Short mmCIF file of C-alpha atoms in Angstrom, two decimals:
data_model
loop_
_atom_site.label_atom_id
_atom_site.label_comp_id
_atom_site.label_asym_id
_atom_site.label_seq_id
_atom_site.Cartn_x
_atom_site.Cartn_y
_atom_site.Cartn_z
CA MET A 1389 0.00 0.00 0.00
CA PRO A 1390 1.40 3.44 -0.92
CA ILE A 1391 2.17 5.64 2.09
CA ASP A 1392 0.12 8.83 2.20
CA ASP A 1393 1.90 11.69 3.99
CA ALA A 1394 -1.32 13.33 5.18
CA THR A 1395 -2.51 10.05 6.71
CA ARG A 1396 0.89 9.51 8.32
CA GLU A 1397 0.78 12.96 9.93
CA ARG A 1398 -2.76 12.36 11.14
CA ILE A 1399 -1.68 9.10 12.77
CA ILE A 1400 1.17 10.90 14.56
CA GLN A 1401 -1.20 13.62 15.76
CA ILE A 1402 -3.79 11.20 17.14
CA ALA A 1403 -1.10 9.02 18.74
CA ARG A 1404 0.48 12.08 20.36
CA ASP A 1405 -2.84 13.08 21.92
CA HIS A 1406 -3.39 9.56 23.25
CA PHE A 1407 0.18 9.03 24.53
CA PHE A 1408 0.42 12.40 26.26
CA ARG A 1409 -3.03 12.18 27.83
CA LEU A 1410 -3.09 8.52 28.89
CA GLY A 1411 0.54 7.42 28.83
CA PHE A 1412 2.46 5.24 26.41
CA SER A 1413 1.91 1.92 28.20
CA LYS A 1414 -1.85 2.39 28.59
CA VAL A 1415 -2.58 3.06 24.91
CA THR A 1416 -2.95 0.24 22.39
CA MET A 1417 -2.54 0.29 18.63
CA SER A 1418 -6.13 -0.98 18.38
CA GLU A 1419 -7.39 2.12 20.21
CA ILE A 1420 -5.41 4.42 17.93
CA ALA A 1421 -6.66 2.60 14.83
CA THR A 1422 -10.26 2.89 16.06
CA GLU A 1423 -9.86 6.63 16.67
CA LEU A 1424 -8.47 7.02 13.15
CA GLY A 1425 -11.26 4.97 11.61
CA MET A 1426 -8.84 2.49 10.03
CA SER A 1427 -7.96 -1.16 10.53
CA LYS A 1428 -5.08 -2.13 12.79
CA LYS A 1429 -3.51 -3.81 9.75
CA THR A 1430 -3.45 -0.48 7.91
CA LEU A 1431 -1.99 1.27 10.93
CA TYR A 1432 0.83 -1.29 11.13
CA GLU A 1433 1.63 -0.67 7.46
CA TYR A 1434 2.50 2.90 8.44
CA PHE A 1435 4.12 2.08 11.78
CA PRO A 1436 5.22 -1.54 12.40
CA SER A 1437 5.18 -1.12 16.18
CA LYS A 1438 3.88 1.14 18.95
CA GLU A 1439 7.47 1.94 19.88
CA GLU A 1440 8.20 3.21 16.37
CA LEU A 1441 5.07 5.35 16.48
CA LEU A 1442 6.12 6.79 19.85
CA SER A 1443 9.55 7.61 18.44
CA GLU A 1444 7.97 9.54 15.56
CA VAL A 1445 5.67 11.40 17.93
CA ILE A 1446 8.60 12.55 20.07
CA ASN A 1447 10.67 13.47 16.99
CA ALA A 1448 7.82 15.63 15.70
CA VAL A 1449 7.58 17.55 18.97
CA GLN A 1450 11.34 17.97 19.27
CA ASN A 1451 11.71 19.19 15.68
CA ASP A 1452 8.85 21.66 16.10
CA VAL A 1453 10.28 23.25 19.24
CA SER A 1454 13.86 23.16 17.92
CA SER A 1455 12.83 24.95 14.74
CA LYS A 1456 11.19 27.73 16.78
CA ILE A 1457 14.21 28.10 19.05
CA ASP A 1458 16.67 28.18 16.13
CA THR A 1459 14.61 30.93 14.50
CA ILE A 1460 14.61 33.01 17.69
CA ILE A 1461 18.36 32.64 18.27
CA ALA A 1462 19.16 33.63 14.68
CA ASP A 1463 16.84 36.67 14.70
CA GLU A 1464 19.19 39.66 15.04
CA SER A 1465 16.28 42.10 15.06
CA LEU A 1466 15.13 40.89 18.48
CA ASP A 1467 16.14 42.80 21.61
CA PHE A 1468 18.16 40.46 23.86
CA VAL A 1469 15.64 40.62 26.71
CA GLU A 1470 12.82 39.72 24.33
CA LYS A 1471 14.92 36.94 22.84
CA LEU A 1472 15.60 35.58 26.33
CA ARG A 1473 11.90 35.73 27.18
CA LEU A 1474 10.90 33.90 24.01
CA LEU A 1475 13.56 31.22 24.45
CA PHE A 1476 12.53 30.48 28.03
CA SER A 1477 8.90 30.48 26.96
CA HIS A 1478 9.57 27.86 24.27
CA GLY A 1479 11.74 25.86 26.67
CA ALA A 1480 8.83 25.79 29.09
CA GLU A 1481 6.52 24.86 26.20
CA PHE A 1482 8.68 21.87 25.32
CA HIS A 1483 8.78 20.56 28.86
CA SER A 1484 5.08 21.22 29.44
CA ARG A 1485 4.21 18.94 26.54
CA PHE A 1486 5.74 16.01 28.40
CA SER A 1487 4.15 15.38 31.78
CA LYS A 1488 6.39 13.88 34.44
CA HIS A 1489 4.17 10.79 34.42
CA PHE A 1490 4.75 10.41 30.68
CA PHE A 1491 8.53 10.64 31.20
CA ILE A 1492 8.40 8.00 33.93
CA ASP A 1493 6.29 5.78 31.69
CA ILE A 1494 8.59 5.84 28.65
CA GLN A 1495 11.73 5.41 30.72
CA LYS A 1496 10.25 2.25 32.21
CA ASN A 1497 8.46 0.85 29.15
CA ALA A 1498 10.46 2.26 26.22
CA PRO A 1499 13.99 2.81 27.62
CA GLN A 1500 15.76 3.13 24.27
CA ILE A 1501 13.37 5.83 23.12
CA TRP A 1502 13.79 7.62 26.44
CA LYS A 1503 17.57 7.50 26.03
CA CYS A 1504 17.39 9.05 22.53
CA CYS A 1505 14.91 11.68 23.70
CA ASP A 1506 17.07 12.65 26.67
CA SER A 1507 20.27 12.79 24.58
CA PHE A 1508 18.61 15.04 22.00
CA ARG A 1509 17.21 17.29 24.71
CA MET A 1510 20.55 17.73 26.47
CA GLU A 1511 22.62 18.30 23.33
CA ARG A 1512 20.24 20.87 21.91
CA MET A 1513 19.92 22.63 25.25
CA ARG A 1514 23.67 22.82 25.74
CA LYS A 1515 24.24 24.41 22.34
CA ASN A 1516 21.40 26.89 22.81
CA VAL A 1517 22.58 27.97 26.27
CA GLU A 1518 26.13 28.43 24.96
CA LYS A 1519 24.88 30.84 22.29
CA LEU A 1520 22.62 32.62 24.76
CA VAL A 1521 25.29 33.15 27.41
CA ARG A 1522 27.82 34.30 24.82
CA GLU A 1523 25.42 36.89 23.44
CA GLY A 1524 24.32 37.97 26.92
CA VAL A 1525 27.91 38.66 28.00
CA LYS A 1526 28.69 40.50 24.76
CA LYS A 1527 25.67 42.79 25.13
CA GLY A 1528 26.23 43.48 28.83
CA TYR A 1529 23.30 41.56 30.29
CA PHE A 1530 25.39 38.78 31.83
CA ARG A 1531 28.43 39.32 34.03
CA LYS A 1532 31.86 38.99 32.41
CA ASP A 1533 33.52 37.79 35.62
CA VAL A 1534 31.62 34.49 35.50
CA ASN A 1535 33.08 31.67 33.43
CA GLU A 1536 30.73 31.01 30.52
CA HIS A 1537 31.63 27.33 30.25
CA VAL A 1538 30.84 26.76 33.93
CA VAL A 1539 27.45 28.45 33.57
CA VAL A 1540 26.58 26.27 30.58
CA MET A 1541 27.68 23.13 32.42
CA MET A 1542 25.74 24.09 35.56
CA HIS A 1543 22.57 24.57 33.55
CA THR A 1544 23.02 21.39 31.52
CA LEU A 1545 23.77 19.20 34.54
CA SER A 1546 20.94 20.72 36.56
CA VAL A 1547 18.43 19.82 33.88
CA GLN A 1548 20.03 16.43 33.26
CA ASN A 1549 20.09 15.42 36.93
CA LEU A 1550 16.91 17.07 38.20
CA MET A 1551 14.51 16.72 35.29
CA THR A 1552 14.57 12.94 35.35
CA PRO A 1553 11.72 10.51 35.99
CA GLU A 1554 13.24 9.44 39.32
CA VAL A 1555 13.52 12.99 40.70
CA LEU A 1556 10.22 14.15 39.22
CA ALA A 1557 8.45 11.27 40.93
CA GLU A 1558 9.67 12.61 44.28
CA LEU A 1559 9.00 16.33 43.73
CA PRO A 1560 5.53 17.94 44.08
CA VAL A 1561 6.09 20.08 40.98
CA THR A 1562 5.46 19.83 37.26
CA MET A 1563 8.25 19.65 34.70
CA ASN A 1564 7.41 23.20 33.70
CA GLN A 1565 7.78 24.48 37.27
CA LEU A 1566 11.08 22.68 37.77
CA PHE A 1567 12.45 24.06 34.49
CA GLU A 1568 11.51 27.61 35.49
CA THR A 1569 13.16 27.22 38.90
CA ILE A 1570 16.43 26.01 37.33
CA VAL A 1571 16.40 28.93 34.88
CA LYS A 1572 15.63 31.47 37.60
CA VAL A 1573 18.31 30.28 40.02
CA ILE A 1574 21.12 29.97 37.47
CA PHE A 1575 20.50 32.95 35.22
CA GLU A 1576 19.63 35.47 37.92
CA GLY A 1577 23.03 34.77 39.43
CA ILE A 1578 24.86 36.05 36.33
CA LEU A 1579 22.73 39.13 35.59
CA THR A 1580 24.40 42.52 35.47
CA GLU A 1581 22.89 45.56 37.18
CA LYS A 1582 21.75 46.68 33.74
CA ALA A 1583 19.74 43.50 33.37
CA ARG A 1584 18.31 43.67 36.88
CA ALA A 1585 17.11 47.21 36.21
CA LEU A 1586 15.02 45.80 33.37
CA GLN A 1587 13.22 43.44 35.78
CA MET A 1588 14.47 40.24 34.19
CA GLU A 1589 12.05 38.14 36.19
CA LYS A 1590 9.56 39.09 33.48
CA VAL A 1591 11.62 37.03 31.08
CA LEU A 1592 10.02 33.89 32.47
CA PRO A 1593 6.71 32.90 30.83
CA SER A 1594 3.68 34.81 32.05
CA GLN A 1595 0.76 33.02 33.66
CA LYS A 1596 -1.19 33.37 30.43
CA GLU A 1597 1.63 31.75 28.44
CA LYS A 1598 1.84 28.91 30.97
CA GLU A 1599 -1.85 28.23 30.51
CA LEU A 1600 -1.49 28.21 26.73
CA VAL A 1601 1.24 25.55 26.74
CA SER A 1602 -0.07 23.41 29.59
#
C-alpha cells in the first residue's frame, strides 16, 4: 500500500494526543486505529510497532520546538531581553508537553526511546545555552567575571540530573515548574545591574503563556 503523507501525519497527531493524555503503556494500537477509523492492519503498514510510532511522535515535537528556538536565536532584530523571554517560553513549552508521568512511563516501558529523547534534549539545550550566554555577555546583560563554560555546564547538569523521571516522581512540581526554577536560580546569578534594572524576572513565561502551553 502506498504511504500517504497526510494520513501519516494524522496518525502521529492522534497518537500524540493519546500518549500524552493517557501514557504510552496504557494506549494500544487498536485504540489508535479505532480513533483514526482504520484497521489495525493499515496502521501497522504505516508504523510496524507502537514503539516506532512513539519515536515519531517525540521526533515531531522535538523538531517543532527546535525549529522555533533556532529561529529566535538567529533573529538579530530581536532585543536580547525579548529573545531571552521567548527562548525560556519555548523551553517551558517543550517541557510542558511532556508530563512527568509520561517521562516515567517511557523510561520504564520504552527505555531506548527515552535514552534518545534525553540525549537530544541535552545536546540541543547545551548548544542553545552556549549561544545565549555568549550573546548575553557580549551585550552586557550577563556578568563577564563568571566563566561562561561553567554556567553552561551548571545549567546542563541541573536539567540532566533534576529533570529525570526518578527525581520528578519525588517532587511535588510539574516539569514546567522545575524548568523555570532552574532557569531562575542559574540565570539570575549572572545578571548585570543593567539586566536587573530591566526586571528580568519578566523574562520567564507569564501566567497566560503557561496556561497556553499546559
